[in-house]
Amino acid sequence: MSKAAWAGLLLLGAGLGLTTFFITAGIPNDVKASVDVLVLEVDSAKVFQRKAVEEFESIVSSETEFLAPLPEIKELSLRAGEITKKIAAFDTGAVQTAKMLVEENNRRKRFELSEIVDRARNELVRITQAREMDKVIYQANRLKSYKTEHKKLLAEATAALAMVPTATGLNVQLETQASKLKADYPAAAGKIDAKLSALKSLKEKIDQGRPKLEELASKRPVDYLATGRLVDLLTSQAKEYQARQRQVQGDLQTLAISEDRVLVDMKAEGGNYFHKYKIIRGTQSETTSWQKVTASFYRSHEDNLGMTLSSKPEGVFAEDATKVAAPPGYNYVGNTRYGQWQYRGSTSYWVFYGQYRFMQDLFWGPSYYSFVSRGDYNGYRSSLRRGRPYYGASRQYGSRGTTTKKRYSSSSYVRKVSRGKYRGSRYNGSSGRSGGYRGSRYRGSSFGGSGK
């Protein structure tokens, strides 16, 4: 027999051997075990679902005459039935298919079986972790409480409503504060009015509900369903009003204060990323400890050492703060509240008013501040409109800027860069788009005011 024939026979034998192996070796034990786990998990889910349904039915039967006719109870019953069907479907679907493949025991189908089991277990986890039956039971109990805890619910609603002023309009102190701020900051008047208007609208709804609740509370026989529904609505609205009022008060308090967040140092250690900030509020400043940030936020600002990542002048709400990285103080240039343009020779420069002279020292320090020219400011505004960081007319700012390297020469970041520790960083690359301040755990808006 020729060599070619012998080679053919050998290849045929090898092929037959592999085929025999795949047919006889069967599905690996660990894959089979995963099917057993799936069966146990489905059985467990069915047991818990059955007990939850029994609990729901027990709640309804305890007050059948009141609860059974309610459309809400009928809707909850349908939801419970849908959950039961979803869990039962695993038996006729994934579990049945998985058992058939295990019985077939074809090694070639082990990956198909693993995929079926993984997909089924993930779906089962999704259904059970949604805790839909817990919500069904909670809502059923809440509806039941409309009758069984009628007096208690009325007392809770009364207590919640007591926190909302009964007089027409809003809190007098809040109205007075808003009027003064609108006079001081005309540009913010529209937004102040919008915040107060939303609060007033909510209060009007509460005021409309008060007499309705009093009427229902005195009605005989008691309309438990209508009373309970109104109690829930008014209690929710009263709590929302208190939360919104606190938010509006906080917003108004910070309107008269400037706040800036300057990135003064950064480092990467052990797969974690950190920033350190100088927080400038009005006439005061403080430097934070190391704040953990996300990797993406760190990378988006790796070119922005010494730059302001968030800037809120007076008369601007916190949600409208500028989040595009820029040299410290640039967001105040051109704002006539803080200074004016003056000619020195043939060039126009920005000069802060005397009462805001402290800003130069807070942002940079006397030896690092240089007057901003009109051309430099126009470059900043152009970058701001495009949502891109501005590094100065001579690119003297940011991680690669000459001014920054001198100003922050003692920072961890600059020292490590100088020793070549960050050779792969964007410190030596091109600048990127600046993102908003989201990664840091630093929070706080309570601080001293600035003079005018």
Short mmCIF file of C-alpha atoms in Angstrom, two decimals:
data_model
loop_
_atom_site.label_atom_id
_atom_site.label_comp_id
_atom_site.label_asym_id
_atom_site.label_seq_id
_atom_site.Cartn_x
_atom_site.Cartn_y
_atom_site.Cartn_z
CA MET A 1 0.00 0.00 0.00
CA SER A 2 1.33 3.42 -0.88
CA LYS A 3 2.34 6.00 1.72
CA ALA A 4 -0.54 8.23 0.62
CA ALA A 5 -3.01 5.38 1.25
CA TRP A 6 -1.52 4.72 4.71
CA ALA A 7 -1.78 8.43 5.53
CA GLY A 8 -5.42 8.45 4.43
CA LEU A 9 -6.21 5.47 6.65
CA LEU A 10 -4.52 7.11 9.61
CA LEU A 11 -6.47 10.34 9.13
CA LEU A 12 -9.70 8.36 8.79
CA GLY A 13 -8.89 6.45 11.96
CA ALA A 14 -8.15 9.66 13.84
CA GLY A 15 -11.41 11.17 12.65
CA LEU A 16 -13.37 8.10 13.70
CA GLY A 17 -11.59 8.17 17.06
CA LEU A 18 -12.54 11.78 17.70
CA THR A 19 -16.11 11.06 16.64
CA THR A 20 -16.26 8.09 19.00
CA PHE A 21 -14.80 10.23 21.81
CA PHE A 22 -17.40 12.98 21.41
CA ILE A 23 -20.21 10.43 21.29
CA THR A 24 -19.06 8.23 24.17
CA ALA A 25 -17.35 10.77 26.48
CA GLY A 26 -20.64 12.54 27.08
CA ILE A 27 -21.35 15.91 28.70
CA PRO A 28 -18.87 16.99 31.41
CA ASN A 29 -20.00 16.52 35.01
CA ASP A 30 -19.72 20.22 35.86
CA VAL A 31 -22.17 21.08 33.08
CA LYS A 32 -24.55 18.39 34.30
CA ALA A 33 -24.23 19.77 37.81
CA SER A 34 -25.23 23.23 36.58
CA VAL A 35 -28.49 21.72 35.30
CA ASP A 36 -29.17 20.28 38.76
CA VAL A 37 -28.56 23.72 40.25
CA LEU A 38 -30.99 25.27 37.77
CA VAL A 39 -33.66 22.72 38.72
CA LEU A 40 -33.18 23.50 42.41
CA GLU A 41 -33.33 27.25 41.82
CA VAL A 42 -36.53 26.95 39.76
CA ASP A 43 -38.12 24.72 42.42
CA SER A 44 -37.13 27.19 45.11
CA ALA A 45 -38.56 30.11 43.14
CA LYS A 46 -41.85 28.21 42.71
CA VAL A 47 -42.04 27.54 46.45
CA PHE A 48 -41.45 31.18 47.34
CA GLN A 49 -43.92 32.33 44.71
CA ARG A 50 -46.58 29.93 45.99
CA LYS A 51 -46.10 31.20 49.56
CA ALA A 52 -46.26 34.82 48.37
CA VAL A 53 -49.48 34.16 46.47
CA GLU A 54 -50.95 32.50 49.56
CA GLU A 55 -49.99 35.55 51.62
CA PHE A 56 -51.63 37.86 49.08
CA GLU A 57 -54.80 35.77 49.06
CA SER A 58 -54.81 35.74 52.86
CA ILE A 59 -54.70 39.56 52.93
CA VAL A 60 -57.63 39.79 50.53
CA SER A 61 -59.70 37.16 52.37
CA SER A 62 -59.17 38.97 55.69
CA GLU A 63 -61.22 41.90 54.34
CA THR A 64 -63.03 40.28 51.42
CA GLU A 65 -66.02 42.56 51.38
CA PHE A 66 -63.84 45.67 51.20
CA LEU A 67 -60.89 44.47 49.13
CA ALA A 68 -62.22 41.93 46.63
CA PRO A 69 -64.25 44.42 44.53
CA LEU A 70 -61.40 46.95 44.25
CA PRO A 71 -59.92 47.32 40.73
CA GLU A 72 -56.49 47.69 42.35
CA ILE A 73 -56.80 44.24 43.93
CA LYS A 74 -57.88 42.72 40.63
CA GLU A 75 -54.83 44.30 38.96
CA LEU A 76 -52.55 42.98 41.72
CA SER A 77 -54.04 39.52 41.30
CA LEU A 78 -53.29 39.60 37.58
CA ARG A 79 -49.70 40.67 38.28
CA ALA A 80 -49.25 37.81 40.75
CA GLY A 81 -50.60 35.38 38.16
CA GLU A 82 -48.20 36.65 35.50
CA ILE A 83 -45.23 36.15 37.83
CA THR A 84 -46.38 32.61 38.61
CA LYS A 85 -46.66 31.84 34.88
CA LYS A 86 -43.17 33.22 34.18
CA ILE A 87 -41.61 31.00 36.84
CA ALA A 88 -43.65 27.95 35.80
CA ALA A 89 -42.53 28.47 32.20
CA PHE A 90 -39.00 27.49 33.18
CA ASP A 91 -40.18 23.91 33.77
CA THR A 92 -41.69 23.54 30.31
CA GLY A 93 -38.93 25.53 28.67
CA ALA A 94 -35.31 25.74 29.78
CA VAL A 95 -35.44 22.98 32.42
CA GLN A 96 -37.15 20.49 30.09
CA THR A 97 -34.71 21.24 27.25
CA ALA A 98 -31.71 20.99 29.59
CA LYS A 99 -32.86 17.61 30.96
CA MET A 100 -33.30 16.25 27.43
CA LEU A 101 -29.77 17.32 26.47
CA VAL A 102 -28.34 15.72 29.61
CA GLU A 103 -30.18 12.48 28.80
CA GLU A 104 -28.90 12.63 25.21
CA ASN A 105 -25.40 13.05 26.68
CA ASN A 106 -23.77 14.25 23.45
CA ARG A 107 -20.51 16.02 24.27
CA ARG A 108 -20.85 18.14 21.14
CA LYS A 109 -23.87 19.84 22.70
CA ARG A 110 -22.18 20.80 25.98
CA PHE A 111 -21.80 24.45 24.96
CA GLU A 112 -25.41 24.65 23.84
CA LEU A 113 -26.47 23.21 27.19
CA SER A 114 -24.28 25.65 29.15
CA GLU A 115 -25.75 28.56 27.24
CA ILE A 116 -29.31 27.41 27.96
CA VAL A 117 -28.59 27.02 31.67
CA ASP A 118 -26.78 30.37 31.98
CA ARG A 119 -29.50 32.23 30.12
CA ALA A 120 -32.25 30.62 32.20
CA ARG A 121 -30.50 31.31 35.52
CA ASN A 122 -29.88 34.95 34.58
CA GLU A 123 -33.53 35.40 33.63
CA LEU A 124 -34.66 33.74 36.86
CA VAL A 125 -32.42 36.05 38.88
CA ARG A 126 -33.82 39.05 37.03
CA ILE A 127 -37.39 38.01 37.84
CA THR A 128 -36.75 37.24 41.52
CA GLN A 129 -34.54 40.26 42.20
CA ALA A 130 -37.24 42.57 40.85
CA ARG A 131 -39.21 41.48 43.93
CA GLU A 132 -42.49 42.09 42.14
CA MET A 133 -44.44 39.92 44.58
CA ASP A 134 -43.12 41.97 47.50
CA LYS A 135 -44.59 45.02 45.80
CA VAL A 136 -47.88 43.23 45.22
CA ILE A 137 -48.11 42.24 48.88
CA TYR A 138 -47.11 45.72 50.07
CA GLN A 139 -49.79 47.38 47.95
CA ALA A 140 -52.42 44.86 49.09
CA ASN A 141 -51.54 45.57 52.71
CA ARG A 142 -51.68 49.30 52.05
CA LEU A 143 -55.17 49.01 50.58
CA LYS A 144 -56.23 46.91 53.56
CA SER A 145 -54.87 49.58 55.93
CA TYR A 146 -57.28 52.11 54.40
CA LYS A 147 -59.94 50.39 56.52
CA THR A 148 -58.09 48.67 59.36
CA GLU A 149 -55.84 51.67 60.17
CA HIS A 150 -58.16 54.45 59.12
CA LYS A 151 -57.58 56.69 62.16
CA LYS A 152 -53.82 56.17 62.13
CA LEU A 153 -53.58 57.17 58.47
CA LEU A 154 -55.61 60.30 59.10
CA ALA A 155 -53.25 61.24 61.94
CA GLU A 156 -50.18 60.69 59.71
CA ALA A 157 -51.67 62.84 56.96
CA THR A 158 -52.54 65.59 59.45
CA ALA A 159 -48.98 65.58 60.78
CA ALA A 160 -47.53 65.78 57.24
CA LEU A 161 -49.88 68.61 56.25
CA ALA A 162 -48.96 70.54 59.39
CA MET A 163 -45.49 71.02 57.90
CA VAL A 164 -46.98 72.92 54.94
CA PRO A 165 -48.01 76.55 55.65
CA THR A 166 -51.78 77.09 55.58
CA ALA A 167 -51.48 80.76 54.65
CA THR A 168 -51.83 81.79 51.02
CA GLY A 169 -48.53 81.81 49.17
CA LEU A 170 -45.17 80.53 50.36
CA ASN A 171 -43.09 81.01 53.45
CA VAL A 172 -42.73 84.77 54.07
CA GLN A 173 -39.02 84.49 54.75
CA LEU A 174 -38.53 82.58 51.51
CA GLU A 175 -40.50 85.15 49.51
CA THR A 176 -38.49 88.00 51.06
CA GLN A 177 -35.19 86.29 50.35
CA ALA A 178 -36.22 85.66 46.73
CA SER A 179 -37.25 89.31 46.21
CA LYS A 180 -33.91 90.58 47.47
CA LEU A 181 -31.94 88.14 45.29
CA LYS A 182 -33.93 89.13 42.19
CA ALA A 183 -33.04 92.76 42.87
CA ASP A 184 -29.36 91.88 43.39
CA TYR A 185 -29.15 89.47 40.45
CA PRO A 186 -31.66 90.50 37.74
CA ALA A 187 -30.31 87.91 35.30
CA ALA A 188 -31.34 85.15 37.69
CA ALA A 189 -34.86 86.53 38.31
CA GLY A 190 -36.50 84.29 35.72
CA LYS A 191 -35.05 81.14 37.18
CA ILE A 192 -35.86 82.24 40.74
CA ASP A 193 -39.48 82.80 39.70
CA ALA A 194 -39.60 79.40 38.00
CA LYS A 195 -38.41 77.63 41.15
CA LEU A 196 -40.91 79.49 43.32
CA SER A 197 -43.70 78.94 40.81
CA ALA A 198 -43.19 75.16 40.87
CA LEU A 199 -43.29 75.23 44.66
CA LYS A 200 -46.44 77.37 44.67
CA SER A 201 -48.15 75.06 42.20
CA LEU A 202 -47.53 72.09 44.47
CA LYS A 203 -48.79 74.02 47.49
CA GLU A 204 -51.99 74.95 45.65
CA LYS A 205 -52.70 71.26 45.03
CA ILE A 206 -52.20 70.57 48.74
CA ASP A 207 -54.45 73.49 49.70
CA GLN A 208 -57.17 72.11 47.43
CA GLY A 209 -56.91 68.71 49.09
CA ARG A 210 -57.13 69.88 52.71
CA PRO A 211 -60.91 70.61 52.78
CA LYS A 212 -61.63 67.42 50.82
CA LEU A 213 -59.81 65.38 53.47
CA GLU A 214 -61.71 67.13 56.27
CA GLU A 215 -64.99 66.37 54.50
CA LEU A 216 -64.12 62.69 54.03
CA ALA A 217 -62.91 62.37 57.62
CA SER A 218 -66.31 63.52 58.93
CA LYS A 219 -68.41 61.53 56.45
CA ARG A 220 -70.57 58.67 57.73
CA PRO A 221 -70.47 55.90 56.78
CA VAL A 222 -66.75 56.20 56.19
CA ASP A 223 -65.59 55.95 52.61
CA TYR A 224 -62.39 54.08 53.40
CA LEU A 225 -61.20 53.82 49.82
CA ALA A 226 -61.61 57.50 48.90
CA THR A 227 -60.15 58.61 52.24
CA GLY A 228 -57.19 56.28 51.94
CA ARG A 229 -56.40 57.36 48.40
CA LEU A 230 -56.52 61.04 49.37
CA VAL A 231 -54.41 60.41 52.47
CA ASP A 232 -51.71 58.78 50.34
CA LEU A 233 -51.82 61.60 47.79
CA LEU A 234 -51.67 64.45 50.32
CA THR A 235 -49.02 62.77 52.46
CA SER A 236 -46.85 62.27 49.37
CA GLN A 237 -47.40 65.87 48.22
CA ALA A 238 -46.63 67.26 51.69
CA LYS A 239 -43.35 65.35 51.86
CA GLU A 240 -42.46 66.45 48.33
CA TYR A 241 -43.23 70.06 49.26
CA GLN A 242 -40.89 69.94 52.25
CA ALA A 243 -38.11 68.43 50.14
CA ARG A 244 -38.59 71.00 47.35
CA GLN A 245 -38.71 73.88 49.79
CA ARG A 246 -35.40 72.79 51.33
CA GLN A 247 -33.93 72.52 47.84
CA VAL A 248 -35.13 76.00 46.83
CA GLN A 249 -33.84 77.48 50.10
CA GLY A 250 -30.47 75.87 49.51
CA ASP A 251 -30.36 77.10 45.91
CA LEU A 252 -31.17 80.67 46.96
CA GLN A 253 -28.57 80.63 49.73
CA THR A 254 -25.79 79.67 47.32
CA LEU A 255 -26.87 82.15 44.65
CA ALA A 256 -25.01 84.99 46.38
CA ILE A 257 -21.80 82.99 46.72
CA SER A 258 -19.20 82.15 44.11
CA GLU A 259 -17.69 78.67 44.14
CA ASP A 260 -14.83 77.19 42.12
CA ARG A 261 -13.14 73.82 42.14
CA VAL A 262 -9.50 73.83 41.00
CA LEU A 263 -7.63 70.59 40.29
CA VAL A 264 -4.37 70.95 42.26
CA ASP A 265 -3.07 67.37 42.19
CA MET A 266 -3.83 63.88 40.88
CA LYS A 267 -2.41 60.39 41.11
CA ALA A 268 -3.04 56.80 40.06
CA GLU A 269 -2.27 54.03 42.55
CA GLY A 270 -3.07 50.34 42.52
CA GLY A 271 -5.65 50.66 39.81
CA ASN A 272 -7.41 53.51 41.64
CA TYR A 273 -7.50 57.17 40.66
CA PHE A 274 -7.47 60.25 42.86
CA HIS A 275 -7.87 64.02 42.62
CA LYS A 276 -7.11 66.76 45.07
CA TYR A 277 -8.98 70.07 44.80
CA LYS A 278 -8.77 73.60 46.00
CA ILE A 279 -12.31 74.72 46.75
CA ILE A 280 -12.77 78.50 46.60
CA ARG A 281 -16.02 79.81 48.07
CA GLY A 282 -16.41 83.54 48.16
CA THR A 283 -13.45 84.87 50.13
CA GLN A 284 -12.50 81.50 51.61
CA SER A 285 -10.61 78.51 50.26
CA GLU A 286 -9.72 75.01 51.40
CA THR A 287 -7.82 72.09 49.91
CA THR A 288 -9.47 68.70 50.03
CA SER A 289 -7.87 65.40 50.90
CA TRP A 290 -7.42 62.86 48.11
CA GLN A 291 -10.79 62.18 46.48
CA LYS A 292 -11.35 58.93 44.57
CA VAL A 293 -12.57 59.44 41.00
CA THR A 294 -13.44 57.11 38.15
CA ALA A 295 -10.81 56.11 35.63
CA SER A 296 -12.69 57.82 32.81
CA PHE A 297 -13.04 61.07 34.77
CA TYR A 298 -9.33 60.94 35.66
CA ARG A 299 -8.33 60.45 32.04
CA SER A 300 -10.65 63.20 30.82
CA HIS A 301 -8.83 65.69 33.07
CA GLU A 302 -5.26 64.43 32.91
CA ASP A 303 -4.28 67.51 30.90
CA ASN A 304 -6.04 69.86 33.33
CA LEU A 305 -3.79 70.17 36.37
CA GLY A 306 -4.16 73.65 37.86
CA MET A 307 -7.38 74.25 35.93
CA THR A 308 -10.84 75.07 37.25
CA LEU A 309 -13.11 72.08 36.62
CA SER A 310 -16.25 73.78 37.93
CA SER A 311 -16.94 77.50 38.30
CA LYS A 312 -20.04 79.25 39.65
CA PRO A 313 -19.94 83.06 39.94
CA GLU A 314 -22.40 84.99 42.10
CA GLY A 315 -25.88 85.14 40.63
CA VAL A 316 -25.56 81.71 39.03
CA PHE A 317 -27.28 78.58 40.35
CA ALA A 318 -25.15 75.54 41.11
CA GLU A 319 -26.78 73.52 38.32
CA ASP A 320 -25.62 76.18 35.83
CA ALA A 321 -21.98 76.18 36.90
CA THR A 322 -19.44 76.12 34.04
CA LYS A 323 -17.99 72.59 33.80
CA VAL A 324 -15.50 73.13 30.96
CA ALA A 325 -11.91 73.21 32.23
CA ALA A 326 -10.25 76.62 32.11
CA PRO A 327 -7.52 78.61 33.88
CA PRO A 328 -8.67 79.71 37.37
CA GLY A 329 -10.58 82.99 37.37
CA TYR A 330 -11.28 83.12 33.63
CA ASN A 331 -14.99 82.52 34.20
CA TYR A 332 -15.12 85.87 36.05
CA VAL A 333 -13.42 87.86 33.30
CA GLY A 334 -15.91 89.87 31.28
CA ASN A 335 -18.44 89.78 34.13
CA THR A 336 -19.08 93.43 34.99
CA ARG A 337 -20.01 92.49 38.56
CA TYR A 338 -16.35 91.69 39.18
CA GLY A 339 -14.33 94.13 37.14
CA GLN A 340 -13.89 96.04 33.89
CA TRP A 341 -11.74 96.30 30.79
CA GLN A 342 -8.97 98.90 30.88
CA TYR A 343 -6.53 99.95 28.19
CA ARG A 344 -2.83 99.73 28.90
CA GLY A 345 -1.17 101.16 25.88
CA SER A 346 -2.99 99.80 22.87
CA THR A 347 -4.18 96.58 24.54
CA SER A 348 -7.31 96.09 26.65
CA TYR A 349 -6.87 94.09 29.86
CA TRP A 350 -9.30 92.85 32.48
CA VAL A 351 -8.95 94.46 35.90
CA PHE A 352 -10.86 93.23 38.97
CA TYR A 353 -12.57 95.83 41.16
CA GLY A 354 -10.89 96.50 44.47
CA GLN A 355 -13.39 94.45 46.47
CA TYR A 356 -12.63 91.45 44.25
CA ARG A 357 -8.87 91.89 44.17
CA PHE A 358 -8.62 88.93 46.58
CA MET A 359 -9.65 86.61 43.73
CA GLN A 360 -6.27 86.94 42.07
CA ASP A 361 -4.53 85.67 45.19
CA LEU A 362 -7.08 82.91 45.84
CA PHE A 363 -6.92 81.56 42.29
CA TRP A 364 -3.18 81.83 41.63
CA GLY A 365 -1.25 83.87 44.14
CA PRO A 366 0.42 87.24 43.50
CA SER A 367 3.49 85.86 41.75
CA TYR A 368 1.56 83.75 39.24
CA TYR A 369 -1.31 86.02 38.21
CA SER A 370 -1.07 87.83 34.87
CA PHE A 371 -3.67 90.20 33.46
CA VAL A 372 -6.01 88.70 30.86
CA SER A 373 -6.08 90.52 27.56
CA ARG A 374 -9.18 90.94 25.44
CA GLY A 375 -7.69 88.61 22.81
CA ASP A 376 -6.92 85.96 25.43
CA TYR A 377 -10.47 86.26 26.76
CA ASN A 378 -11.93 85.88 23.26
CA GLY A 379 -9.91 82.69 22.86
CA TYR A 380 -11.34 81.39 26.14
CA ARG A 381 -14.91 82.20 25.10
CA SER A 382 -14.41 80.51 21.74
CA SER A 383 -13.18 77.30 23.44
CA LEU A 384 -16.04 77.48 25.95
CA ARG A 385 -18.63 77.67 23.18
CA ARG A 386 -17.11 74.54 21.62
CA GLY A 387 -17.05 72.80 25.00
CA ARG A 388 -13.27 72.43 24.96
CA PRO A 389 -10.69 73.31 27.63
CA TYR A 390 -8.72 76.52 27.17
CA TYR A 391 -4.99 76.38 27.94
CA GLY A 392 -4.08 80.02 27.29
CA ALA A 393 -2.86 81.92 24.27
CA SER A 394 0.63 80.46 24.78
CA ARG A 395 -0.65 77.14 26.21
CA GLN A 396 0.85 78.14 29.52
CA TYR A 397 -1.91 76.50 31.57
CA GLY A 398 -2.93 72.90 32.11
CA SER A 399 -0.69 69.94 32.97
CA ARG A 400 1.80 70.76 30.19
CA GLY A 401 1.77 74.52 30.70
CA THR A 402 4.88 76.34 31.82
CA THR A 403 3.00 78.39 34.41
CA THR A 404 1.36 75.27 35.86
CA LYS A 405 4.66 73.38 36.13
CA LYS A 406 6.08 76.21 38.21
CA ARG A 407 2.96 76.80 40.27
CA TYR A 408 2.45 73.10 41.06
CA SER A 409 6.03 71.89 40.96
CA SER A 410 5.59 70.21 44.36
CA SER A 411 2.46 68.28 43.34
CA SER A 412 2.57 64.48 43.21
CA TYR A 413 1.61 64.52 39.56
CA VAL A 414 4.32 66.91 38.35
CA ARG A 415 7.00 65.16 40.45
CA LYS A 416 6.09 61.75 39.04
CA VAL A 417 5.95 63.08 35.49
CA SER A 418 9.38 64.63 35.91
CA ARG A 419 10.68 61.22 37.05
CA GLY A 420 9.11 59.52 34.04
CA LYS A 421 6.56 57.58 36.09
CA TYR A 422 3.70 58.56 33.76
CA ARG A 423 5.35 58.07 30.38
CA GLY A 424 2.14 56.63 28.97
CA SER A 425 -0.09 59.42 30.22
CA ARG A 426 -1.78 62.13 28.23
CA TYR A 427 0.56 64.60 29.94
CA ASN A 428 2.75 64.31 26.87
CA GLY A 429 -0.12 64.03 24.41
CA SER A 430 -2.77 66.26 22.96
CA SER A 431 -5.53 67.81 25.00
CA GLY A 432 -8.92 66.16 25.24
CA ARG A 433 -12.49 67.18 25.82
CA SER A 434 -13.28 68.21 29.35
CA GLY A 435 -16.05 66.49 31.26
CA GLY A 436 -18.25 67.65 34.10
CA TYR A 437 -17.34 67.11 37.74
CA ARG A 438 -19.01 63.81 38.57
CA GLY A 439 -16.45 61.38 39.87
CA SER A 440 -15.43 62.91 43.17
CA ARG A 441 -17.08 62.11 46.48
CA TYR A 442 -16.54 65.74 47.58
CA ARG A 443 -19.77 67.52 48.36
CA GLY A 444 -20.67 70.70 50.14
CA SER A 445 -22.31 74.04 49.57
CA SER A 446 -22.43 75.61 53.02
CA PHE A 447 -19.83 78.33 53.31
CA GLY A 448 -19.20 81.99 54.03
CA GLY A 449 -20.27 84.73 51.64
CA SER A 450 -18.22 87.21 49.67
CA GLY A 451 -18.38 90.94 49.74
CA LYS A 452 -19.59 93.03 46.90
#
